[in-house]
Amino acid sequence: MTYETILVETLGKVGLVRLNRPQVLNALNDQLMTELGQALMDFDSDDNIGAMVITGNDKAFAAGADIGAMATFTYMDVYKSEYITRNWETIRNIRKPVIAAVRGFALGGGCELAMMTDFIICADTAKFGQPEIKLGIIPGAGGTQRLPRAISKAKAMDLCLTGRLMDAAEAERAGLVSRVVPADKCLDEAIEAATVIAAYSNPSVMMAKESINRAFEGSLSEGMLFERRMFHSLFATEDQKEGMAAFVEKRKPDFKNK
Ligand code: CAA
């Protein structure tokens, strides 16, 4: 598959997607979101891939939805076509882990895209924000919903209402990102994390992701029940036998991903 707005490569068992519209700081348009969704779905169904990384470039992960493309849209244009948000939820249906490696700006839809991944590793140059308020709109791809869950109501309100940007240190304190690393190490760190994940038993990785996502969306008792059922079901896998036998025998496990 050839793409125009993203660059796709495979590094061992890791699928890497680079957002690639540098002239507009990787502003997210319909084509890019369609191509990103397709690339992730292809990796998701590829047995040789165990985890994915999405990144941008040194200046920007993505500076939001493409303002130029939507500047003249009417209500009917956006409502009927869902142009800005139509393809965005594809990433939520990806079952293998997806990591965002964020350098530079992750604003508006860029911040929302990063939050749709499973976790964010960012550079010390990263800047996060939901500045839509400055454009006379509000976040439209989950900013008002995922930010309060990911950080807090207070900080979500602060960012969405003032439009100010949050640096990497504040993002780490707030819990938005899992790690902050020097900018020149950011992508390597994310690929390394994805490589570690991809070496584990794939069913346990996918069930861990699915269970944690339940904590984000449902009640505690439902989440506990779901987790327990997933936990029990993993005892049907060969990898559970191998993982535990390896521990008992004091050797490294040789997971077959089944
Ligand atoms: N859409 C389209 N083009 C964009 C863009 C965007 N979101 N962000 C940056 N660009 C373009 C600029 O227009 C500029 O193009 P030209 O060279 O042709 O003028 C180029 O990228 C470089 O940008 P700047 O010259 O502005 O770079 P800077 O370093 O001075 O500023 C910035 C960087 C602070 C990120 C600034 O570009 C900016 O504020 N961008 C807009 C951020 C924003 O408002 N994002 C929210 C979009 S709405 C949204 O995302 C809705 C949603 O929830 C789905």
Coordinates of C-alpha atoms in Angstrom, one line a residue, residues 10 12-16 37 39-54 90-100 116-119 193-194 197-211 213 257:
T10 CA 8.4 -2.4 10.1
G12 CA 11.3 -6.4 13.8
K13 CA 7.9 -7.0 15.4
V14 CA 7.1 -3.3 15.6
G15 CA 5.0 -1.3 13.1
L16 CA 6.1 2.3 12.9
G37 CA -6.3 4.0 10.2
A39 CA -1.8 1.3 8.2
L40 CA -2.8 0.5 11.8
M41 CA -5.4 -2.0 10.8
D42 CA -2.9 -3.7 8.5
F43 CA -0.4 -4.0 11.3
D44 CA -3.1 -5.2 13.7
S45 CA -4.0 -8.1 11.4
D46 CA -0.3 -9.0 10.7
D47 CA 0.8 -11.9 12.8
N48 CA 4.4 -10.7 12.6
I49 CA 3.6 -7.4 14.3
G50 CA 3.2 -7.3 18.1
A51 CA 3.0 -3.5 18.8
M52 CA 2.9 -0.2 17.0
V53 CA 4.4 3.3 17.3
I54 CA 3.0 6.5 15.9
T90 CA -10.5 3.6 14.0
I91 CA -7.5 3.7 16.3
R92 CA -9.7 2.7 19.2
N93 CA -10.5 -0.6 17.6
I94 CA -6.9 -1.6 17.2
R95 CA -6.3 -4.5 19.5
K96 CA -2.5 -4.6 19.7
P97 CA -0.8 -1.9 21.7
V98 CA -0.2 1.5 20.1
I99 CA 2.4 3.9 21.6
A100 CA 2.6 7.6 20.7
M116 CA -6.3 7.7 21.7
T117 CA -3.1 5.6 21.8
D118 CA -2.4 3.3 24.7
F119 CA 0.3 5.4 26.2
A193 CA 9.1 -0.2 24.6
A194 CA 7.1 -1.6 21.7
I197 CA 5.8 -5.6 24.5
A198 CA 5.9 -7.4 21.2
A199 CA 8.1 -10.1 22.7
Y200 CA 5.5 -11.1 25.3
S201 CA 2.6 -13.4 24.7
N202 CA 0.2 -11.6 22.3
P203 CA -3.1 -12.8 23.9
S204 CA -2.0 -11.6 27.4
V205 CA -0.9 -8.3 25.9
M206 CA -4.2 -7.8 24.1
M207 CA -6.2 -8.8 27.2
A208 CA -4.2 -6.5 29.4
K209 CA -5.0 -3.6 27.0
E210 CA -8.6 -4.5 26.8
S211 CA -9.0 -4.8 30.6
N213 CA -9.5 0.2 28.7
N257 CA 2.1 -16.2 21.1

